[in-house]
Amino acid sequence: MATSTGKSTQASKAETLVDTIYRDTRKRLNSGDWHPGDRLLDYELAERFGCTRMPVRQALLRLVNEGLLNSTTRGFQVPVLTDAMVRDIFELRRILEPAAAALAVNIADRDQLNAGLSKAIDLAKVAMVHKDAALMFSANASFRQAWLQCVHNERLLDAIAMSADHANQVRFANTSDTDSYQATVEALEKLGKALTSGDPEYARTEMVGFLKLAEASYFLRRQQVDPTPAFGS
């Protein structure tokens, strides 16, 4: 009986460590600590967490299963999104997020929502003045969190969260273009007005427009940086 309990405790600790490594690595991926094409070395992560490579590999394989990493013969790599992948991501977002926006308008405490959105927009304006890409990314994330927390459909939120992880490369690209910050602030203000209007269809329509603008901005910037379509697009 003691042996069985000991094995169970060891397994529980191992699972907890895998979860910790998984959450930390996923957070760092979403924060831009690694860029498209970068390799993640399991022995470096093992040193970071003071463990063997086994729990690290288990955590990284979970991220592979979610499409957030690629498994190669040389280890794990941050995917490089092709143009076709980006279009697929935006198509999925146009299915999910306008519906979520309409739900948020129906449920939200308008004053509380307006306060959260206004704070995020003010942060975006500061980022615009200082041409601060990290701050603009943070402002966009805060704006997004402010309205998503008004959505009470957990399955819809899970689906949006998964697509959001895959969309972060696009967000980093868009928020790194400091010349577009004025248009970004204006788009956030326009969407914020719709989200606090109390009109679900208005919010739905403006969310579609916001996503179309984000997609167009991404591909315009890609053409300026590299006019050659990404491989596999």
PDB file of N, CA, C and O in Angstrom, residues 161-228:
ATOM      1  N   ALA A 161     -10.167  31.448 -27.475  1.00  0.00           N
ATOM      2  CA  ALA A 161      -8.835  31.415 -26.867  1.00  0.00           C
ATOM      3  C   ALA A 161      -7.868  30.602 -27.710  1.00  0.00           C
ATOM      4  O   ALA A 161      -6.703  30.985 -27.890  1.00  0.00           O
ATOM      5  N   MET A 162      -8.334  29.476 -28.240  1.00  0.00           N
ATOM      6  CA  MET A 162      -7.465  28.646 -29.058  1.00  0.00           C
ATOM      7  C   MET A 162      -7.078  29.364 -30.341  1.00  0.00           C
ATOM      8  O   MET A 162      -5.908  29.371 -30.746  1.00  0.00           O
ATOM      9  N   SER A 163      -8.043  30.010 -30.984  1.00  0.00           N
ATOM     10  CA  SER A 163      -7.719  30.735 -32.217  1.00  0.00           C
ATOM     11  C   SER A 163      -6.843  31.943 -31.912  1.00  0.00           C
ATOM     12  O   SER A 163      -6.001  32.336 -32.727  1.00  0.00           O
ATOM     13  N   ALA A 164      -7.001  32.532 -30.730  1.00  0.00           N
ATOM     14  CA  ALA A 164      -6.207  33.701 -30.347  1.00  0.00           C
ATOM     15  C   ALA A 164      -4.732  33.345 -30.217  1.00  0.00           C
ATOM     16  O   ALA A 164      -3.852  34.123 -30.599  1.00  0.00           O
ATOM     17  N   ASP A 165      -4.441  32.161 -29.665  1.00  0.00           N
ATOM     18  CA  ASP A 165      -3.056  31.726 -29.545  1.00  0.00           C
ATOM     19  C   ASP A 165      -2.389  31.659 -30.911  1.00  0.00           C
ATOM     20  O   ASP A 165      -1.251  32.071 -31.091  1.00  0.00           O
ATOM     21  N   HIS A 166      -3.126  31.141 -31.901  1.00  0.00           N
ATOM     22  CA  HIS A 166      -2.567  31.013 -33.244  1.00  0.00           C
ATOM     23  C   HIS A 166      -2.456  32.375 -33.929  1.00  0.00           C
ATOM     24  O   HIS A 166      -1.678  32.534 -34.865  1.00  0.00           O
ATOM     25  N   ALA A 167      -3.233  33.345 -33.482  1.00  0.00           N
ATOM     26  CA  ALA A 167      -3.252  34.666 -34.123  1.00  0.00           C
ATOM     27  C   ALA A 167      -2.201  35.613 -33.572  1.00  0.00           C
ATOM     28  O   ALA A 167      -2.033  36.719 -34.091  1.00  0.00           O
ATOM     29  N   ASN A 168      -1.458  35.200 -32.553  1.00  0.00           N
ATOM     30  CA  ASN A 168      -0.541  36.135 -31.917  1.00  0.00           C
ATOM     31  C   ASN A 168       0.582  36.604 -32.838  1.00  0.00           C
ATOM     32  O   ASN A 168       1.055  37.735 -32.718  1.00  0.00           O
ATOM     33  N   GLN A 169       1.016  35.741 -33.759  1.00  0.00           N
ATOM     34  CA  GLN A 169       2.032  36.178 -34.715  1.00  0.00           C
ATOM     35  C   GLN A 169       1.520  37.360 -35.531  1.00  0.00           C
ATOM     36  O   GLN A 169       2.264  38.295 -35.834  1.00  0.00           O
ATOM     37  N   VAL A 170       0.232  37.300 -35.888  1.00  0.00           N
ATOM     38  CA  VAL A 170      -0.373  38.390 -36.650  1.00  0.00           C
ATOM     39  C   VAL A 170      -0.423  39.647 -35.800  1.00  0.00           C
ATOM     40  O   VAL A 170      -0.112  40.757 -36.264  1.00  0.00           O
ATOM     41  N   ARG A 171      -0.801  39.507 -34.532  1.00  0.00           N
ATOM     42  CA  ARG A 171      -0.886  40.669 -33.653  1.00  0.00           C
ATOM     43  C   ARG A 171       0.475  41.322 -33.454  1.00  0.00           C
ATOM     44  O   ARG A 171       0.607  42.547 -33.456  1.00  0.00           O
ATOM     45  N   PHE A 172       1.511  40.501 -33.265  1.00  0.00           N
ATOM     46  CA  PHE A 172       2.843  41.061 -33.102  1.00  0.00           C
ATOM     47  C   PHE A 172       3.269  41.821 -34.353  1.00  0.00           C
ATOM     48  O   PHE A 172       3.884  42.885 -34.265  1.00  0.00           O
ATOM     49  N   ALA A 173       2.940  41.264 -35.528  1.00  0.00           N
ATOM     50  CA  ALA A 173       3.297  41.937 -36.779  1.00  0.00           C
ATOM     51  C   ALA A 173       2.573  43.271 -36.895  1.00  0.00           C
ATOM     52  O   ALA A 173       3.168  44.300 -37.235  1.00  0.00           O
ATOM     53  N   ASN A 174       1.279  43.272 -36.601  1.00  0.00           N
ATOM     54  CA  ASN A 174       0.502  44.509 -36.733  1.00  0.00           C
ATOM     55  C   ASN A 174       0.914  45.569 -35.710  1.00  0.00           C
ATOM     56  O   ASN A 174       0.994  46.752 -36.030  1.00  0.00           O
ATOM     57  N   THR A 175       1.174  45.148 -34.472  1.00  0.00           N
ATOM     58  CA  THR A 175       1.516  46.135 -33.454  1.00  0.00           C
ATOM     59  C   THR A 175       2.957  46.612 -33.565  1.00  0.00           C
ATOM     60  O   THR A 175       3.337  47.598 -32.931  1.00  0.00           O
ATOM     61  N   SER A 176       3.777  45.941 -34.387  1.00  0.00           N
ATOM     62  CA  SER A 176       5.150  46.405 -34.604  1.00  0.00           C
ATOM     63  C   SER A 176       5.212  47.492 -35.671  1.00  0.00           C
ATOM     64  O   SER A 176       6.240  48.155 -35.828  1.00  0.00           O
ATOM     65  N   ASP A 177       4.101  47.685 -36.397  1.00  0.00           N
ATOM     66  CA  ASP A 177       4.049  48.707 -37.441  1.00  0.00           C
ATOM     67  C   ASP A 177       3.590  50.033 -36.831  1.00  0.00           C
ATOM     68  O   ASP A 177       2.402  50.337 -36.766  1.00  0.00           O
ATOM     69  N   THR A 178       4.551  50.830 -36.371  1.00  0.00           N
ATOM     70  CA  THR A 178       4.214  52.056 -35.650  1.00  0.00           C
ATOM     71  C   THR A 178       3.505  53.082 -36.533  1.00  0.00           C
ATOM     72  O   THR A 178       2.788  53.942 -36.015  1.00  0.00           O
ATOM     73  N   ASP A 179       3.667  52.990 -37.842  1.00  0.00           N
ATOM     74  CA  ASP A 179       3.005  53.928 -38.747  1.00  0.00           C
ATOM     75  C   ASP A 179       1.484  53.745 -38.762  1.00  0.00           C
ATOM     76  O   ASP A 179       0.752  54.641 -39.192  1.00  0.00           O
ATOM     77  N   SER A 180       1.033  52.594 -38.303  1.00  0.00           N
ATOM     78  CA  SER A 180      -0.402  52.303 -38.328  1.00  0.00           C
ATOM     79  C   SER A 180      -1.096  52.604 -37.006  1.00  0.00           C
ATOM     80  O   SER A 180      -2.291  52.326 -36.853  1.00  0.00           O
ATOM     81  N   TYR A 181      -0.374  53.156 -36.028  1.00  0.00           N
ATOM     82  CA  TYR A 181      -0.935  53.299 -34.694  1.00  0.00           C
ATOM     83  C   TYR A 181      -2.133  54.239 -34.646  1.00  0.00           C
ATOM     84  O   TYR A 181      -3.071  54.027 -33.870  1.00  0.00           O
ATOM     85  N   GLN A 182      -2.123  55.305 -35.449  1.00  0.00           N
ATOM     86  CA  GLN A 182      -3.263  56.218 -35.470  1.00  0.00           C
ATOM     87  C   GLN A 182      -4.520  55.475 -35.919  1.00  0.00           C
ATOM     88  O   GLN A 182      -5.589  55.611 -35.302  1.00  0.00           O
ATOM     89  N   ALA A 183      -4.368  54.661 -36.982  1.00  0.00           N
ATOM     90  CA  ALA A 183      -5.507  53.883 -37.479  1.00  0.00           C
ATOM     91  C   ALA A 183      -5.948  52.842 -36.457  1.00  0.00           C
ATOM     92  O   ALA A 183      -7.149  52.575 -36.309  1.00  0.00           O
ATOM     93  N   THR A 184      -4.994  52.289 -35.711  1.00  0.00           N
ATOM     94  CA  THR A 184      -5.325  51.301 -34.687  1.00  0.00           C
ATOM     95  C   THR A 184      -6.164  51.924 -33.585  1.00  0.00           C
ATOM     96  O   THR A 184      -7.186  51.363 -33.159  1.00  0.00           O
ATOM     97  N   VAL A 185      -5.746  53.094 -33.102  1.00  0.00           N
ATOM     98  CA  VAL A 185      -6.496  53.781 -32.046  1.00  0.00           C
ATOM     99  C   VAL A 185      -7.900  54.114 -32.533  1.00  0.00           C
ATOM    100  O   VAL A 185      -8.891  53.919 -31.804  1.00  0.00           O
ATOM    101  N   GLU A 186      -8.018  54.609 -33.748  1.00  0.00           N
ATOM    102  CA  GLU A 186      -9.327  54.954 -34.292  1.00  0.00           C
ATOM    103  C   GLU A 186     -10.218  53.718 -34.415  1.00  0.00           C
ATOM    104  O   GLU A 186     -11.425  53.778 -34.130  1.00  0.00           O
ATOM    105  N   ALA A 187      -9.638  52.595 -34.816  1.00  0.00           N
ATOM    106  CA  ALA A 187     -10.405  51.356 -34.935  1.00  0.00           C
ATOM    107  C   ALA A 187     -10.877  50.867 -33.572  1.00  0.00           C
ATOM    108  O   ALA A 187     -12.022  50.399 -33.425  1.00  0.00           O
ATOM    109  N   LEU A 188     -10.023  50.978 -32.561  1.00  0.00           N
ATOM    110  CA  LEU A 188     -10.409  50.575 -31.210  1.00  0.00           C
ATOM    111  C   LEU A 188     -11.535  51.469 -30.675  1.00  0.00           C
ATOM    112  O   LEU A 188     -12.483  50.980 -30.038  1.00  0.00           O
ATOM    113  N   GLU A 189     -11.436  52.760 -30.938  1.00  0.00           N
ATOM    114  CA  GLU A 189     -12.480  53.683 -30.483  1.00  0.00           C
ATOM    115  C   GLU A 189     -13.818  53.361 -31.160  1.00  0.00           C
ATOM    116  O   GLU A 189     -14.876  53.375 -30.511  1.00  0.00           O
ATOM    117  N   LYS A 190     -13.772  53.065 -32.452  1.00  0.00           N
ATOM    118  CA  LYS A 190     -14.989  52.753 -33.190  1.00  0.00           C
ATOM    119  C   LYS A 190     -15.624  51.464 -32.679  1.00  0.00           C
ATOM    120  O   LYS A 190     -16.842  51.388 -32.468  1.00  0.00           O
ATOM    121  N   LEU A 191     -14.791  50.453 -32.447  1.00  0.00           N
ATOM    122  CA  LEU A 191     -15.306  49.180 -31.939  1.00  0.00           C
ATOM    123  C   LEU A 191     -15.806  49.342 -30.508  1.00  0.00           C
ATOM    124  O   LEU A 191     -16.840  48.770 -30.137  1.00  0.00           O
ATOM    125  N   GLY A 192     -15.091  50.120 -29.706  1.00  0.00           N
ATOM    126  CA  GLY A 192     -15.522  50.351 -28.328  1.00  0.00           C
ATOM    127  C   GLY A 192     -16.886  51.004 -28.266  1.00  0.00           C
ATOM    128  O   GLY A 192     -17.718  50.657 -27.411  1.00  0.00           O
ATOM    129  N   LYS A 193     -17.140  51.940 -29.157  1.00  0.00           N
ATOM    130  CA  LYS A 193     -18.447  52.597 -29.211  1.00  0.00           C
ATOM    131  C   LYS A 193     -19.550  51.581 -29.497  1.00  0.00           C
ATOM    132  O   LYS A 193     -20.633  51.621 -28.892  1.00  0.00           O
ATOM    133  N   ALA A 194     -19.279  50.653 -30.409  1.00  0.00           N
ATOM    134  CA  ALA A 194     -20.277  49.635 -30.745  1.00  0.00           C
ATOM    135  C   ALA A 194     -20.510  48.679 -29.587  1.00  0.00           C
ATOM    136  O   ALA A 194     -21.654  48.298 -29.289  1.00  0.00           O
ATOM    137  N   LEU A 195     -19.431  48.299 -28.903  1.00  0.00           N
ATOM    138  CA  LEU A 195     -19.549  47.340 -27.800  1.00  0.00           C
ATOM    139  C   LEU A 195     -20.300  47.911 -26.605  1.00  0.00           C
ATOM    140  O   LEU A 195     -20.860  47.159 -25.805  1.00  0.00           O
ATOM    141  N   THR A 196     -20.315  49.216 -26.465  1.00  0.00           N
ATOM    142  CA  THR A 196     -21.014  49.841 -25.339  1.00  0.00           C
ATOM    143  C   THR A 196     -22.343  50.477 -25.768  1.00  0.00           C
ATOM    144  O   THR A 196     -22.956  51.217 -25.000  1.00  0.00           O
ATOM    145  N   SER A 197     -22.786  50.162 -26.979  1.00  0.00           N
ATOM    146  CA  SER A 197     -24.008  50.784 -27.517  1.00  0.00           C
ATOM    147  C   SER A 197     -25.285  50.141 -27.004  1.00  0.00           C
ATOM    148  O   SER A 197     -26.360  50.738 -27.056  1.00  0.00           O
ATOM    149  N   GLY A 198     -25.161  48.874 -26.545  1.00  0.00           N
ATOM    150  CA  GLY A 198     -26.362  48.129 -26.170  1.00  0.00           C
ATOM    151  C   GLY A 198     -27.049  47.498 -27.355  1.00  0.00           C
ATOM    152  O   GLY A 198     -28.109  46.881 -27.209  1.00  0.00           O
ATOM    153  N   ASP A 199     -26.460  47.608 -28.547  1.00  0.00           N
ATOM    154  CA  ASP A 199     -27.048  47.083 -29.782  1.00  0.00           C
ATOM    155  C   ASP A 199     -26.207  45.905 -30.282  1.00  0.00           C
ATOM    156  O   ASP A 199     -25.118  46.104 -30.837  1.00  0.00           O
ATOM    157  N   PRO A 200     -26.680  44.659 -30.097  1.00  0.00           N
ATOM    158  CA  PRO A 200     -25.896  43.486 -30.489  1.00  0.00           C
ATOM    159  C   PRO A 200     -25.523  43.457 -31.973  1.00  0.00           C
ATOM    160  O   PRO A 200     -24.399  43.080 -32.320  1.00  0.00           O
ATOM    161  N   GLU A 201     -26.436  43.853 -32.844  1.00  0.00           N
ATOM    162  CA  GLU A 201     -26.137  43.793 -34.278  1.00  0.00           C
ATOM    163  C   GLU A 201     -25.103  44.838 -34.679  1.00  0.00           C
ATOM    164  O   GLU A 201     -24.272  44.600 -35.560  1.00  0.00           O
ATOM    165  N   TYR A 202     -25.158  45.984 -34.043  1.00  0.00           N
ATOM    166  CA  TYR A 202     -24.143  47.020 -34.274  1.00  0.00           C
ATOM    167  C   TYR A 202     -22.767  46.492 -33.861  1.00  0.00           C
ATOM    168  O   TYR A 202     -21.773  46.645 -34.587  1.00  0.00           O
ATOM    169  N   ALA A 203     -22.686  45.852 -32.699  1.00  0.00           N
ATOM    170  CA  ALA A 203     -21.429  45.289 -32.216  1.00  0.00           C
ATOM    171  C   ALA A 203     -20.935  44.187 -33.147  1.00  0.00           C
ATOM    172  O   ALA A 203     -19.734  44.100 -33.457  1.00  0.00           O
ATOM    173  N   ARG A 204     -21.856  43.347 -33.602  1.00  0.00           N
ATOM    174  CA  ARG A 204     -21.491  42.255 -34.506  1.00  0.00           C
ATOM    175  C   ARG A 204     -20.892  42.819 -35.802  1.00  0.00           C
ATOM    176  O   ARG A 204     -19.838  42.368 -36.274  1.00  0.00           O
ATOM    177  N   THR A 205     -21.557  43.806 -36.372  1.00  0.00           N
ATOM    178  CA  THR A 205     -21.109  44.391 -37.635  1.00  0.00           C
ATOM    179  C   THR A 205     -19.748  45.061 -37.498  1.00  0.00           C
ATOM    180  O   THR A 205     -18.869  44.906 -38.356  1.00  0.00           O
ATOM    181  N   GLU A 206     -19.572  45.816 -36.419  1.00  0.00           N
ATOM    182  CA  GLU A 206     -18.310  46.516 -36.225  1.00  0.00           C
ATOM    183  C   GLU A 206     -17.158  45.556 -35.951  1.00  0.00           C
ATOM    184  O   GLU A 206     -16.015  45.817 -36.340  1.00  0.00           O
ATOM    185  N   MET A 207     -17.458  44.432 -35.299  1.00  0.00           N
ATOM    186  CA  MET A 207     -16.409  43.442 -35.064  1.00  0.00           C
ATOM    187  C   MET A 207     -15.943  42.830 -36.382  1.00  0.00           C
ATOM    188  O   MET A 207     -14.739  42.612 -36.594  1.00  0.00           O
ATOM    189  N   VAL A 208     -16.873  42.563 -37.279  1.00  0.00           N
ATOM    190  CA  VAL A 208     -16.504  42.047 -38.600  1.00  0.00           C
ATOM    191  C   VAL A 208     -15.595  43.056 -39.302  1.00  0.00           C
ATOM    192  O   VAL A 208     -14.552  42.692 -39.869  1.00  0.00           O
ATOM    193  N   GLY A 209     -15.973  44.324 -39.266  1.00  0.00           N
ATOM    194  CA  GLY A 209     -15.164  45.355 -39.894  1.00  0.00           C
ATOM    195  C   GLY A 209     -13.785  45.483 -39.267  1.00  0.00           C
ATOM    196  O   GLY A 209     -12.782  45.672 -39.974  1.00  0.00           O
ATOM    197  N   PHE A 210     -13.727  45.380 -37.949  1.00  0.00           N
ATOM    198  CA  PHE A 210     -12.458  45.468 -37.229  1.00  0.00           C
ATOM    199  C   PHE A 210     -11.516  44.344 -37.661  1.00  0.00           C
ATOM    200  O   PHE A 210     -10.327  44.571 -37.904  1.00  0.00           O
ATOM    201  N   LEU A 211     -12.048  43.133 -37.783  1.00  0.00           N
ATOM    202  CA  LEU A 211     -11.235  41.985 -38.174  1.00  0.00           C
ATOM    203  C   LEU A 211     -10.782  42.088 -39.628  1.00  0.00           C
ATOM    204  O   LEU A 211      -9.655  41.718 -39.972  1.00  0.00           O
ATOM    205  N   LYS A 212     -11.656  42.590 -40.493  1.00  0.00           N
ATOM    206  CA  LYS A 212     -11.267  42.789 -41.896  1.00  0.00           C
ATOM    207  C   LYS A 212     -10.135  43.802 -42.002  1.00  0.00           C
ATOM    208  O   LYS A 212      -9.199  43.629 -42.791  1.00  0.00           O
ATOM    209  N   LEU A 213     -10.211  44.856 -41.198  1.00  0.00           N
ATOM    210  CA  LEU A 213      -9.155  45.871 -41.199  1.00  0.00           C
ATOM    211  C   LEU A 213      -7.837  45.277 -40.702  1.00  0.00           C
ATOM    212  O   LEU A 213      -6.765  45.553 -41.270  1.00  0.00           O
ATOM    213  N   ALA A 214      -7.897  44.465 -39.650  1.00  0.00           N
ATOM    214  CA  ALA A 214      -6.692  43.841 -39.109  1.00  0.00           C
ATOM    215  C   ALA A 214      -6.057  42.917 -40.143  1.00  0.00           C
ATOM    216  O   ALA A 214      -4.828  42.895 -40.314  1.00  0.00           O
ATOM    217  N   GLU A 215      -6.876  42.155 -40.849  1.00  0.00           N
ATOM    218  CA  GLU A 215      -6.362  41.247 -41.876  1.00  0.00           C
ATOM    219  C   GLU A 215      -5.715  42.033 -43.015  1.00  0.00           C
ATOM    220  O   GLU A 215      -4.617  41.701 -43.479  1.00  0.00           O
ATOM    221  N   ALA A 216      -6.390  43.088 -43.468  1.00  0.00           N
ATOM    222  CA  ALA A 216      -5.850  43.909 -44.550  1.00  0.00           C
ATOM    223  C   ALA A 216      -4.529  44.554 -44.137  1.00  0.00           C
ATOM    224  O   ALA A 216      -3.583  44.625 -44.938  1.00  0.00           O
ATOM    225  N   SER A 217      -4.443  45.014 -42.890  1.00  0.00           N
ATOM    226  CA  SER A 217      -3.227  45.649 -42.387  1.00  0.00           C
ATOM    227  C   SER A 217      -2.066  44.667 -42.376  1.00  0.00           C
ATOM    228  O   SER A 217      -0.929  45.010 -42.724  1.00  0.00           O
ATOM    229  N   TYR A 218      -2.354  43.436 -41.976  1.00  0.00           N
ATOM    230  CA  TYR A 218      -1.310  42.412 -41.929  1.00  0.00           C
ATOM    231  C   TYR A 218      -0.743  42.161 -43.319  1.00  0.00           C
ATOM    232  O   TYR A 218       0.481  42.157 -43.516  1.00  0.00           O
ATOM    233  N   PHE A 219      -1.612  41.963 -44.289  1.00  0.00           N
ATOM    234  CA  PHE A 219      -1.121  41.621 -45.625  1.00  0.00           C
ATOM    235  C   PHE A 219      -0.490  42.824 -46.318  1.00  0.00           C
ATOM    236  O   PHE A 219       0.443  42.654 -47.121  1.00  0.00           O
ATOM    237  N   LEU A 220      -0.949  44.025 -46.013  1.00  0.00           N
ATOM    238  CA  LEU A 220      -0.307  45.213 -46.560  1.00  0.00           C
ATOM    239  C   LEU A 220       1.124  45.321 -46.036  1.00  0.00           C
ATOM    240  O   LEU A 220       2.065  45.575 -46.807  1.00  0.00           O
ATOM    241  N   ARG A 221       1.285  45.093 -44.743  1.00  0.00           N
ATOM    242  CA  ARG A 221       2.623  45.161 -44.160  1.00  0.00           C
ATOM    243  C   ARG A 221       3.499  44.045 -44.712  1.00  0.00           C
ATOM    244  O   ARG A 221       4.685  44.246 -44.964  1.00  0.00           O
ATOM    245  N   ARG A 222       2.955  42.856 -44.889  1.00  0.00           N
ATOM    246  CA  ARG A 222       3.741  41.745 -45.445  1.00  0.00           C
ATOM    247  C   ARG A 222       4.239  42.068 -46.845  1.00  0.00           C
ATOM    248  O   ARG A 222       5.378  41.748 -47.214  1.00  0.00           O
ATOM    249  N   GLN A 223       3.412  42.702 -47.641  1.00  0.00           N
ATOM    250  CA  GLN A 223       3.831  43.079 -48.989  1.00  0.00           C
ATOM    251  C   GLN A 223       4.949  44.108 -48.958  1.00  0.00           C
ATOM    252  O   GLN A 223       5.846  44.090 -49.795  1.00  0.00           O
ATOM    253  N   GLN A 224       4.906  44.986 -47.976  1.00  0.00           N
ATOM    254  CA  GLN A 224       5.934  46.018 -47.856  1.00  0.00           C
ATOM    255  C   GLN A 224       7.250  45.432 -47.385  1.00  0.00           C
ATOM    256  O   GLN A 224       8.332  45.833 -47.834  1.00  0.00           O
ATOM    257  N   VAL A 225       7.178  44.445 -46.473  1.00  0.00           N
ATOM    258  CA  VAL A 225       8.382  43.839 -45.916  1.00  0.00           C
ATOM    259  C   VAL A 225       8.942  42.799 -46.858  1.00  0.00           C
ATOM    260  O   VAL A 225      10.153  42.726 -47.079  1.00  0.00           O
ATOM    261  N   ASP A 226       8.072  41.958 -47.412  1.00  0.00           N
ATOM    262  CA  ASP A 226       8.500  40.856 -48.292  1.00  0.00           C
ATOM    263  C   ASP A 226       7.405  40.600 -49.319  1.00  0.00           C
ATOM    264  O   ASP A 226       6.397  39.969 -49.013  1.00  0.00           O
ATOM    265  N   PRO A 227       7.577  41.075 -50.570  1.00  0.00           N
ATOM    266  CA  PRO A 227       6.537  40.917 -51.576  1.00  0.00           C
ATOM    267  C   PRO A 227       6.347  39.492 -52.060  1.00  0.00           C
ATOM    268  O   PRO A 227       5.388  39.182 -52.766  1.00  0.00           O
ATOM    269  N   THR A 228       7.246  38.570 -51.649  1.00  0.00           N
ATOM    270  CA  THR A 228       7.121  37.173 -52.057  1.00  0.00           C
ATOM    271  C   THR A 228       6.188  36.442 -51.111  1.00  0.00           C
ATOM    272  O   THR A 228       6.387  36.467 -49.897  1.00  0.00           O
TER     273      THR A 228
END
